[in-house]
PDB file of C-alpha atoms in Angstrom:
ATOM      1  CA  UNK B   1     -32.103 -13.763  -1.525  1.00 75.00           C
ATOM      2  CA  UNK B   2     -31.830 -17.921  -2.379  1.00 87.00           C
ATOM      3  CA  UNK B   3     -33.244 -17.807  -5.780  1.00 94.00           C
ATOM      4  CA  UNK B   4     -29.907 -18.623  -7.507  1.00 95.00           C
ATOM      5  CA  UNK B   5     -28.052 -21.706  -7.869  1.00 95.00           C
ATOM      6  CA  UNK B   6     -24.641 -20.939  -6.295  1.00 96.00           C
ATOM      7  CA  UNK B   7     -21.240 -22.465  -4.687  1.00 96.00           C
ATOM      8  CA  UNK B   8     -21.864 -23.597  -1.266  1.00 95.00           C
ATOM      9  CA  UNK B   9     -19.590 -21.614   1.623  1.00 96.00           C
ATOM     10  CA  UNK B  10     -19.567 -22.466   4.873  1.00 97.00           C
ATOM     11  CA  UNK B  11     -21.382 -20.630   7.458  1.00 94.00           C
ATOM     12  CA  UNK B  12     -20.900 -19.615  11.330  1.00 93.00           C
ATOM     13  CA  UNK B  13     -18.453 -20.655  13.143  1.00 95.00           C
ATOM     14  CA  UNK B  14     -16.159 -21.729  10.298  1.00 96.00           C
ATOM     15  CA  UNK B  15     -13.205 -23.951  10.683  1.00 97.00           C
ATOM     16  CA  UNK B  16     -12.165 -23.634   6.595  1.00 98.00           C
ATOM     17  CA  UNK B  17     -13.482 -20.956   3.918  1.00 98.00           C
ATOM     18  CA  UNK B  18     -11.628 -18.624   6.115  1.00 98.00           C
ATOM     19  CA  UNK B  19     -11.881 -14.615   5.653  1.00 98.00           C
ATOM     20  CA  UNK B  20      -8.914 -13.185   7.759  1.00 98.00           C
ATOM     21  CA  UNK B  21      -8.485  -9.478   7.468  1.00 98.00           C
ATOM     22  CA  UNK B  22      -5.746  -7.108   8.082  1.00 97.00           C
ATOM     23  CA  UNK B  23      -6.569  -3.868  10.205  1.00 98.00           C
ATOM     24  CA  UNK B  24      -4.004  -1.462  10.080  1.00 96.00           C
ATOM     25  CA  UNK B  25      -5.683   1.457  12.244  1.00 96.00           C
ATOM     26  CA  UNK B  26      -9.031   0.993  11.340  1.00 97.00           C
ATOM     27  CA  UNK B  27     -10.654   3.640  13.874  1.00 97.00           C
ATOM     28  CA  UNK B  28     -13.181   2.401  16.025  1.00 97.00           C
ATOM     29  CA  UNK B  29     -16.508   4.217  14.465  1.00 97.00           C
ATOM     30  CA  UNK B  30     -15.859   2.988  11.034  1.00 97.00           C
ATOM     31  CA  UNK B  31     -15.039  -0.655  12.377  1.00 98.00           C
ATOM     32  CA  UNK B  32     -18.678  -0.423  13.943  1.00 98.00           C
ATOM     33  CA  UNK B  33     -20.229   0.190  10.791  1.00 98.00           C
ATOM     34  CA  UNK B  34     -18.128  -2.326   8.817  1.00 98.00           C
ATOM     35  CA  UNK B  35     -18.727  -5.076  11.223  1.00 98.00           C
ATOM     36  CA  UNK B  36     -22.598  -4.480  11.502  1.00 98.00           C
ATOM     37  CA  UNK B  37     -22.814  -4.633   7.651  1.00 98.00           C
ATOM     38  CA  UNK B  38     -20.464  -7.587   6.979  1.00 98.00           C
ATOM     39  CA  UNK B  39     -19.607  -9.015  10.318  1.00 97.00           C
ATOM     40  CA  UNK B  40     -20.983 -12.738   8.956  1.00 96.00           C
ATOM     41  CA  UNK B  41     -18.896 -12.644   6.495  1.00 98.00           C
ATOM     42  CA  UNK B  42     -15.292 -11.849   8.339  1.00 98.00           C
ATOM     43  CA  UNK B  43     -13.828 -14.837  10.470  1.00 98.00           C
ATOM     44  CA  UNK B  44     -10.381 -13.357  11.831  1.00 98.00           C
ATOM     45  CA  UNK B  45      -9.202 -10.254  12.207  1.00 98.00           C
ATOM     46  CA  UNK B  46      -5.247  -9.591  12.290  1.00 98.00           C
ATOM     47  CA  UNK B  47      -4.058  -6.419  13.784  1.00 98.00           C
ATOM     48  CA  UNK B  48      -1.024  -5.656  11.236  1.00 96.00           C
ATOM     49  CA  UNK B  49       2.649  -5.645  11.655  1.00 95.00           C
ATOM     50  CA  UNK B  50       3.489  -3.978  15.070  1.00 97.00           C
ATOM     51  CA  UNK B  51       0.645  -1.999  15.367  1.00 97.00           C
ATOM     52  CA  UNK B  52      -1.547  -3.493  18.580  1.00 98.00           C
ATOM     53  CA  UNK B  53       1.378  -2.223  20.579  1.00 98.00           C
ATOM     54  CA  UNK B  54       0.322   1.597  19.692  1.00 98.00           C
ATOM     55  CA  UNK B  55      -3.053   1.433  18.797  1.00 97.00           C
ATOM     56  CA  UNK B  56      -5.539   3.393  21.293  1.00 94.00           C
ATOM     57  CA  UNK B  57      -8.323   1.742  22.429  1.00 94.00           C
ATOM     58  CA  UNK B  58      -7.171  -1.654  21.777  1.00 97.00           C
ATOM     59  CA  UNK B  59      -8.533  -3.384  23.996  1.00 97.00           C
ATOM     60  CA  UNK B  60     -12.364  -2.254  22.808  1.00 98.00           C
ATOM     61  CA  UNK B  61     -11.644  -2.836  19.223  1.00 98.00           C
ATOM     62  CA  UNK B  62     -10.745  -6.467  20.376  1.00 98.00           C
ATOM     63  CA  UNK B  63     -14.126  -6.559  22.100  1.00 98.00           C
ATOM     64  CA  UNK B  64     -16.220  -5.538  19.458  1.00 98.00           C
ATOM     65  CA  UNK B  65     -14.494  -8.075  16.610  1.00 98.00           C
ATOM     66  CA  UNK B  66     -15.740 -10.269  19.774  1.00 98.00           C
ATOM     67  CA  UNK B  67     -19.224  -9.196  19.601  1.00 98.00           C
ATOM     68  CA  UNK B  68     -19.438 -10.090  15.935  1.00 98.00           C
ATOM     69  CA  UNK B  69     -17.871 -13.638  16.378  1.00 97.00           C
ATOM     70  CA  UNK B  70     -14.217 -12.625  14.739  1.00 98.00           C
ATOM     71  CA  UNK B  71     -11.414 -13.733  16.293  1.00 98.00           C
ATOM     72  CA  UNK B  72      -8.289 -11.185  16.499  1.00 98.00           C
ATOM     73  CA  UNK B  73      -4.579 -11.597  16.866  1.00 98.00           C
ATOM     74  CA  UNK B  74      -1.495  -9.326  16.976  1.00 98.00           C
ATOM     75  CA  UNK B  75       0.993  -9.841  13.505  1.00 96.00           C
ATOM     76  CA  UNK B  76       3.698 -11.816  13.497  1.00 95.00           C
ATOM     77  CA  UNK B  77       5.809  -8.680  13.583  1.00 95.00           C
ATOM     78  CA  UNK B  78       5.056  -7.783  17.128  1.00 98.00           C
ATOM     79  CA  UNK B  79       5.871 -11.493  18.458  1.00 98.00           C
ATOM     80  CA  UNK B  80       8.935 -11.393  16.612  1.00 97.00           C
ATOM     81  CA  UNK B  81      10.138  -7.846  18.758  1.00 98.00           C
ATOM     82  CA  UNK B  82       9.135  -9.593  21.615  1.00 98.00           C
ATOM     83  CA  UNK B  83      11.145 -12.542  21.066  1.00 98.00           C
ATOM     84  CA  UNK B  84      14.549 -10.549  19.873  1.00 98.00           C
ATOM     85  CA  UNK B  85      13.666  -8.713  22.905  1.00 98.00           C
ATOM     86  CA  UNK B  86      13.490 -11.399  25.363  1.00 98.00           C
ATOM     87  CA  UNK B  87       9.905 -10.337  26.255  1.00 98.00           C
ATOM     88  CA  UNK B  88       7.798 -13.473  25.378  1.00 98.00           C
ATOM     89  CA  UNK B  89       6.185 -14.023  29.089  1.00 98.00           C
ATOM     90  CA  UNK B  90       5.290 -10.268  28.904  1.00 98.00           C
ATOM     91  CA  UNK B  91       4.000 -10.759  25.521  1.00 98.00           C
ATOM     92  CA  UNK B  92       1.773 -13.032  26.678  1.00 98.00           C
ATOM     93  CA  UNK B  93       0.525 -11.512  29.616  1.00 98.00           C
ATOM     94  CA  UNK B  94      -0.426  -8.396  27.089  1.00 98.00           C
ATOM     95  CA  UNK B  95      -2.857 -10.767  25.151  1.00 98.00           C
ATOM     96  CA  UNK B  96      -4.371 -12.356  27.895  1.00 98.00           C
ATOM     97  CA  UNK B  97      -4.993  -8.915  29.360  1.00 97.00           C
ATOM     98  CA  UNK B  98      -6.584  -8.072  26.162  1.00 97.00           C
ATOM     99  CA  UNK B  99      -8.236 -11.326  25.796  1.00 97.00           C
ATOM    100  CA  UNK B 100      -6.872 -12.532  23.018  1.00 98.00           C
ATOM    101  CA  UNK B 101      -6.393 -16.583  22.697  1.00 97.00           C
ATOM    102  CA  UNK B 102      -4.736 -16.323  19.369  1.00 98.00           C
ATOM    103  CA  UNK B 103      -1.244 -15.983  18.813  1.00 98.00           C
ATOM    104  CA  UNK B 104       0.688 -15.745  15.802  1.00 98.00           C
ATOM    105  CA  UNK B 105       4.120 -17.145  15.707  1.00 97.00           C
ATOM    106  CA  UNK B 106       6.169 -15.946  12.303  1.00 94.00           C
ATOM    107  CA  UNK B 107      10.454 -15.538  11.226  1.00 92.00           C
ATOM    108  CA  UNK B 108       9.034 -12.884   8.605  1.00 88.00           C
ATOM    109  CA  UNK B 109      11.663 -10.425   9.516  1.00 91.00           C
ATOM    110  CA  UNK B 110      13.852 -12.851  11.857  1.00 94.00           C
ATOM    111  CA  UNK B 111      15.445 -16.096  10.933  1.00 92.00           C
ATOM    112  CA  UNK B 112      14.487 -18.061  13.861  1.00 95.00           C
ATOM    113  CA  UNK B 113      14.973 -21.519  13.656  1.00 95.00           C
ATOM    114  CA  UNK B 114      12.132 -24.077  12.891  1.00 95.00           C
ATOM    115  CA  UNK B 115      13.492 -26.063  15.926  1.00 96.00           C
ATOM    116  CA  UNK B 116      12.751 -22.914  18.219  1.00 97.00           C
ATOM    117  CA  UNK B 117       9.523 -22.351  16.844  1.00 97.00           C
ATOM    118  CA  UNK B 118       8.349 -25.656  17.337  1.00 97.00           C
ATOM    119  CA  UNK B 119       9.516 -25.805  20.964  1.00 97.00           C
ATOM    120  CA  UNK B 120       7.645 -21.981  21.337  1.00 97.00           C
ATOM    121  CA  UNK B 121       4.511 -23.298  20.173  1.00 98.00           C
ATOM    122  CA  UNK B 122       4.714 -26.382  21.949  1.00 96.00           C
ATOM    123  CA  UNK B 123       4.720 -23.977  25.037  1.00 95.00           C
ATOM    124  CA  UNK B 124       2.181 -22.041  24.459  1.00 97.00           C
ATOM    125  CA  UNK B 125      -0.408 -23.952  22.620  1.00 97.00           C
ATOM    126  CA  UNK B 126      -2.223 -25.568  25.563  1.00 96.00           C
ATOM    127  CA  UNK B 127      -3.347 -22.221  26.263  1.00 97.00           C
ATOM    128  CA  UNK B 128      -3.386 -20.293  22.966  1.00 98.00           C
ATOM    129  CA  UNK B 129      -4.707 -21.054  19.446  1.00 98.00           C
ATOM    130  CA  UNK B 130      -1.513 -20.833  17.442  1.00 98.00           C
ATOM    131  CA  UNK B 131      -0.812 -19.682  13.896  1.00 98.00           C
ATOM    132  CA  UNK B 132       2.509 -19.598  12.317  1.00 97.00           C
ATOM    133  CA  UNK B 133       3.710 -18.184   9.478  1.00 95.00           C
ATOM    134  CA  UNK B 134       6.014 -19.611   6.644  1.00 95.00           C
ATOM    135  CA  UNK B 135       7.521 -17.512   4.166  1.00 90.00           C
ATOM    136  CA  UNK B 136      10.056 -14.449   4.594  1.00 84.00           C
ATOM    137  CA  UNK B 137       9.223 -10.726   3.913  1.00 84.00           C
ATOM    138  CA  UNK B 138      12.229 -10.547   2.208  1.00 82.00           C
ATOM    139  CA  UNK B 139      10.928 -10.890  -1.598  1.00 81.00           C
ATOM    140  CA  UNK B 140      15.314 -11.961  -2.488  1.00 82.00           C
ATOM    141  CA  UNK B 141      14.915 -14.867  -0.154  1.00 85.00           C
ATOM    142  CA  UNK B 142      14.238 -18.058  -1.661  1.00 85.00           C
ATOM    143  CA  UNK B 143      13.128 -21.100   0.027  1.00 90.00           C
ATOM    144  CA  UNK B 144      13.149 -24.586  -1.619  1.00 93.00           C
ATOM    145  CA  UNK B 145       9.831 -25.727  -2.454  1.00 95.00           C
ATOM    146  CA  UNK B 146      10.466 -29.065  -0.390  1.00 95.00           C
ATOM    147  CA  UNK B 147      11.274 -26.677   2.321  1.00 95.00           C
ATOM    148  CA  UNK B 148       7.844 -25.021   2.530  1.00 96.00           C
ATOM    149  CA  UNK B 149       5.852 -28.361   2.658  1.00 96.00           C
ATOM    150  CA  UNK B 150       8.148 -29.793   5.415  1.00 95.00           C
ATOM    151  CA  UNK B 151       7.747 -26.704   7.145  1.00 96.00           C
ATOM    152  CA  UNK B 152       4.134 -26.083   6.840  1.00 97.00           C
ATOM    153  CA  UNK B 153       3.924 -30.098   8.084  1.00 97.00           C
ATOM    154  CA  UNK B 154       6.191 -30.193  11.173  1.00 97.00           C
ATOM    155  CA  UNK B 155       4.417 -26.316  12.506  1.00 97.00           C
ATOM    156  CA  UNK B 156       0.587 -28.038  11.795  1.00 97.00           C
ATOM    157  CA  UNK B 157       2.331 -31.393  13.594  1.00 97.00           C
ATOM    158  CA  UNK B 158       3.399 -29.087  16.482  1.00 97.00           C
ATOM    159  CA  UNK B 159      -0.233 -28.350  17.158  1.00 97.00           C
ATOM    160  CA  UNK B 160      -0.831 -25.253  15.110  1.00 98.00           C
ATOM    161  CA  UNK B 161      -4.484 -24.521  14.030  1.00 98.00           C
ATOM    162  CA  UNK B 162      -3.531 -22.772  11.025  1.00 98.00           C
ATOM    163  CA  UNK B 163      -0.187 -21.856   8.901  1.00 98.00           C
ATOM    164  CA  UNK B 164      -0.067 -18.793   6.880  1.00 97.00           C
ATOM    165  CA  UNK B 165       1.809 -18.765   3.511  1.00 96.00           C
ATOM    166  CA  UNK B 166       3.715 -14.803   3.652  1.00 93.00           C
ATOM    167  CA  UNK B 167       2.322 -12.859   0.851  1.00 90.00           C
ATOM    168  CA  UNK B 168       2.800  -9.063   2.771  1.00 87.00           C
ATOM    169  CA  UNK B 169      -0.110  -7.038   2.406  1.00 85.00           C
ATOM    170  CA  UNK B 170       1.543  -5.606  -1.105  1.00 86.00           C
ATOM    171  CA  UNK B 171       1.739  -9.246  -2.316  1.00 89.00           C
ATOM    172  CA  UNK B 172       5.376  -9.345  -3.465  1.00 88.00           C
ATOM    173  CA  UNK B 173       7.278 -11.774  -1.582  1.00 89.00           C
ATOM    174  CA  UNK B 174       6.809 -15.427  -0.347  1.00 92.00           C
ATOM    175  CA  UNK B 175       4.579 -16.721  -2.436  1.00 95.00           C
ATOM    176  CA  UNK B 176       4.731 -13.882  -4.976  1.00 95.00           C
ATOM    177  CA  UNK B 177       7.019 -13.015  -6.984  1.00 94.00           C
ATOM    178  CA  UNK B 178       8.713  -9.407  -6.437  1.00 92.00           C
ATOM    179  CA  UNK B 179       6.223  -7.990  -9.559  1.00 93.00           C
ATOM    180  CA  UNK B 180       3.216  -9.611  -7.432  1.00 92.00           C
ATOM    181  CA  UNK B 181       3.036 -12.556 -10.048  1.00 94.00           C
ATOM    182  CA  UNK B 182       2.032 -16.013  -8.209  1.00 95.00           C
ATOM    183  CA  UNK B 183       4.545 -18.684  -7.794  1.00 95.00           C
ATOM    184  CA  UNK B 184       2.313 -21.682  -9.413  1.00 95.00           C
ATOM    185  CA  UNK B 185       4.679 -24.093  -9.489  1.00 95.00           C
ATOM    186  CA  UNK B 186       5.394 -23.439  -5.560  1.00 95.00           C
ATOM    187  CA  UNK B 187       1.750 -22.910  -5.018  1.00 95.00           C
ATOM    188  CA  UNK B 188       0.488 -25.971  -6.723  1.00 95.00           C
ATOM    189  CA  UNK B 189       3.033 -28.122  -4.882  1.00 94.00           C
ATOM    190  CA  UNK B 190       1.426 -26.746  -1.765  1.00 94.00           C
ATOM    191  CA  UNK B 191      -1.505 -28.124  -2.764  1.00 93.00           C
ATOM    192  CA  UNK B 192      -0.278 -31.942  -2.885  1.00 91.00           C
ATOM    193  CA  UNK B 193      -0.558 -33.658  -0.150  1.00 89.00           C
ATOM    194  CA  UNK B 194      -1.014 -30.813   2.313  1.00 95.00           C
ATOM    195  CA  UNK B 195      -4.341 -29.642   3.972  1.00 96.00           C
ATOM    196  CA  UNK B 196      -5.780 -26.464   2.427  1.00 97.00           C
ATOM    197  CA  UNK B 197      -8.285 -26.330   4.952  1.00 98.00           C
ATOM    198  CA  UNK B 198      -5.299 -25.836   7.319  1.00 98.00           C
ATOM    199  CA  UNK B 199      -3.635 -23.504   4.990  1.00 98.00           C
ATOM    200  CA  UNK B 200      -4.058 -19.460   5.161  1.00 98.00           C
ATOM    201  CA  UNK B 201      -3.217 -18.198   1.724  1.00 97.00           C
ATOM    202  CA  UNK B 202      -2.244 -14.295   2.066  1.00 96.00           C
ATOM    203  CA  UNK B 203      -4.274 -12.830  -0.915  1.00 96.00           C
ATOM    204  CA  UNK B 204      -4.305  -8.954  -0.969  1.00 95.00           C
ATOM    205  CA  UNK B 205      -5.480  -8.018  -4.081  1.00 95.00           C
ATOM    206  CA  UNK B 206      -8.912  -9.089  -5.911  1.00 94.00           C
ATOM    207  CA  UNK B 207      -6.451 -10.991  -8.346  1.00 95.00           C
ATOM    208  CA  UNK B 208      -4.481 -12.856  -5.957  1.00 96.00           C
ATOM    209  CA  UNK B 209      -8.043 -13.703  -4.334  1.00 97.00           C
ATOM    210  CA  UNK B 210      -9.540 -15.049  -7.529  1.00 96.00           C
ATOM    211  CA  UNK B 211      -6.163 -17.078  -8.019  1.00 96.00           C
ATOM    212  CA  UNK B 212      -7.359 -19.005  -4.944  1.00 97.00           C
ATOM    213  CA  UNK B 213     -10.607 -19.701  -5.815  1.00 97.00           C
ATOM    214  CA  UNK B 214     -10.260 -20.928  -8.985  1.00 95.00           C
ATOM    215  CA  UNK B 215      -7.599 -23.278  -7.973  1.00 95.00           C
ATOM    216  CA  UNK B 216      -8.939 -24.558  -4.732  1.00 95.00           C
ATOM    217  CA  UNK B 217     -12.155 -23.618  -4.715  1.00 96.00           C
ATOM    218  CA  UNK B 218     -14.742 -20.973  -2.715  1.00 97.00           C
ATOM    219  CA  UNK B 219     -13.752 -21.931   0.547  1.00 98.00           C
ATOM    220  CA  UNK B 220     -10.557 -21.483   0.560  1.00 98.00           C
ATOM    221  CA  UNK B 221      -9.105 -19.763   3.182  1.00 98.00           C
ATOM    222  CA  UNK B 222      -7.967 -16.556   2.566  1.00 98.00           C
ATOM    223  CA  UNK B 223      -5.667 -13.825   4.698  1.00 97.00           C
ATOM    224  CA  UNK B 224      -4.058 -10.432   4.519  1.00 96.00           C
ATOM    225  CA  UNK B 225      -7.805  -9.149   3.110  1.00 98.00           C
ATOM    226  CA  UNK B 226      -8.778  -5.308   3.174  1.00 97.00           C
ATOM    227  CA  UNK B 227     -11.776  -4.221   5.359  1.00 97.00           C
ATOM    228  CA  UNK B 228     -13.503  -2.458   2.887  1.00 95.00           C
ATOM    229  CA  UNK B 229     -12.656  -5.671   0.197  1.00 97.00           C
ATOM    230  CA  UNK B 230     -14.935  -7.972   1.710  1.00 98.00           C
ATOM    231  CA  UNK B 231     -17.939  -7.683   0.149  1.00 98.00           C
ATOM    232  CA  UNK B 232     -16.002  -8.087  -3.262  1.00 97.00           C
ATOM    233  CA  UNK B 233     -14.233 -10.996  -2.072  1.00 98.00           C
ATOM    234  CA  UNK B 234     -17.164 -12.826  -0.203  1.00 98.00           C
ATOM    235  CA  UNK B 235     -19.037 -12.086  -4.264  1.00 97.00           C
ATOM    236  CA  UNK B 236     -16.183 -13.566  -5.970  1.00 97.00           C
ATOM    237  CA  UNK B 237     -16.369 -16.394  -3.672  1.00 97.00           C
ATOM    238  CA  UNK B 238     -19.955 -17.353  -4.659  1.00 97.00           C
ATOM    239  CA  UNK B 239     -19.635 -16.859  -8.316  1.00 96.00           C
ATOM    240  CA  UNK B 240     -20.614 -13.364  -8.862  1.00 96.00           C
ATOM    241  CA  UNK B 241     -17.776 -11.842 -10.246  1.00 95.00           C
ATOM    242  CA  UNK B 242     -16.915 -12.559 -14.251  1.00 94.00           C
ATOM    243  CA  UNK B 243     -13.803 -13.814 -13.326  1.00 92.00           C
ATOM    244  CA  UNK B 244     -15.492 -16.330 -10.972  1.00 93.00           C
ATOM    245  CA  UNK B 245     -18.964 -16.752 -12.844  1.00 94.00           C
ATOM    246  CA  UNK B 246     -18.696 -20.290 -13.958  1.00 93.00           C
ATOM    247  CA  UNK B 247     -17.828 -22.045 -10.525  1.00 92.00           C
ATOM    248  CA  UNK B 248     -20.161 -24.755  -9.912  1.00 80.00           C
ATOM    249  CA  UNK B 249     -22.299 -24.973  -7.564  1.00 66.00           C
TER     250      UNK B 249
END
């Protein structure tokens, strides 16, 4: 249907207006049906925490987000055992056996050094598309606001594609608050002078979602999404939701 006057997203192969999910399991026969209905409409596809290190079949589910255009990548979580582990090169060699090209690199759980995770990605990224992640899981560790711009600006610098602001899939740390409130003033400073097209802002819930699009618009780029949310969120994204009904088109 193209009878009614709505925001413009981005279509195909998008660079910005990003949909990332999180799948946490999702078995194979359900993804199928998922991704035939609403394939278009998912970008990236994160396989959560640790999980792609025990999830069967891996390797086809990887495929099929493939077949539907979506790119895939393990969590930061799984890097971040690899590297306390000293088992980066065999890291690697996992994803390319999977074919994966996207890696994320995160200190979610670890405090690893920016330094080190500049010099990682400045390894790797010649022959992986790197995210990182700023933030920490830990909802009583604070960061300076200054902190997070410099950091999200030296990472995208270091030849990262993308950064991801940590929200957690429950949305209560980083750049929530421990009740799941928003941190405006730390979110709107993220905003200045920073690209938001470059920017993956972890959005869980419908509410943390619409925060998003009201402030930066319909193609934002949005991460930690549910599979079975994204139909709601690609509607809230064009103005079909009450909470969203007045953007302009």
């Amino acid at each position: 249907m193209n009878f009614l006057t709505l925001p413009e997203r981005t279509t195909g192969n998008r660079t910005y207006g990003l949909t990332s999910v999180i799948d946490f399991g999702t078995p194979i026969g359900e993804l199928k049906n998922i991704l035939s209905d609403y394939g278009d409409i998912i970008d990236i596809a994160k396989i959560g925490i640790g999980s792609a290190y025990v999830t069967p079949n891996l390797k086809e589910k990887v495929e099929l987000y493939k077949e539907y255009g979506v790119k895939t990548y393990c969590g930061g979580t799984l890097f971040e055992k690899c590297y306390y582990q000293k088992k980066l090169p065999e890291y690697l060699g996992f994803l390319r056996g999977l074919g994966m090209d996207w890696l994320e690199v995160s200190n979610g759980t670890l405090d690893i050094p920016l330094q080190e995770r500049v010099h990682l990605i400045s390894q790797i990224k010649n022959d992986f598309h790197v995210i990182a992640e700023v933030g920490s899981k830990d909802a009583n560790n604070e960061m300076p606001i200054t902190d997070w711009k410099a950091e999200i600006q030296m990472l995208l610098d270091a030849g990262c594609k993308y950064v991801i602001t940590e929200g957690r899939d429950s949305g209560t740390s980083g750049i929530y608050e421990k009740c799941g409130a928003v941190k405006a003033n730390l979110v709107q400073e993220l905003f200045r002078n920073l690209d938001t097209q470059k920017i993956i802002f972890e959005a869980p819930s419908a509410k943390h979602q619409m925060y998003f699009i009201k402030e930066i618009g319909p193609n934002v780029n949005l991460g930690n999404v549910k599979l079975n949310d994204v139909l709601v969120l690609e509607s809230q994204r064009r103005g079909l939701r009450s909470e969203t009904f007045f953007l302009e088109a």
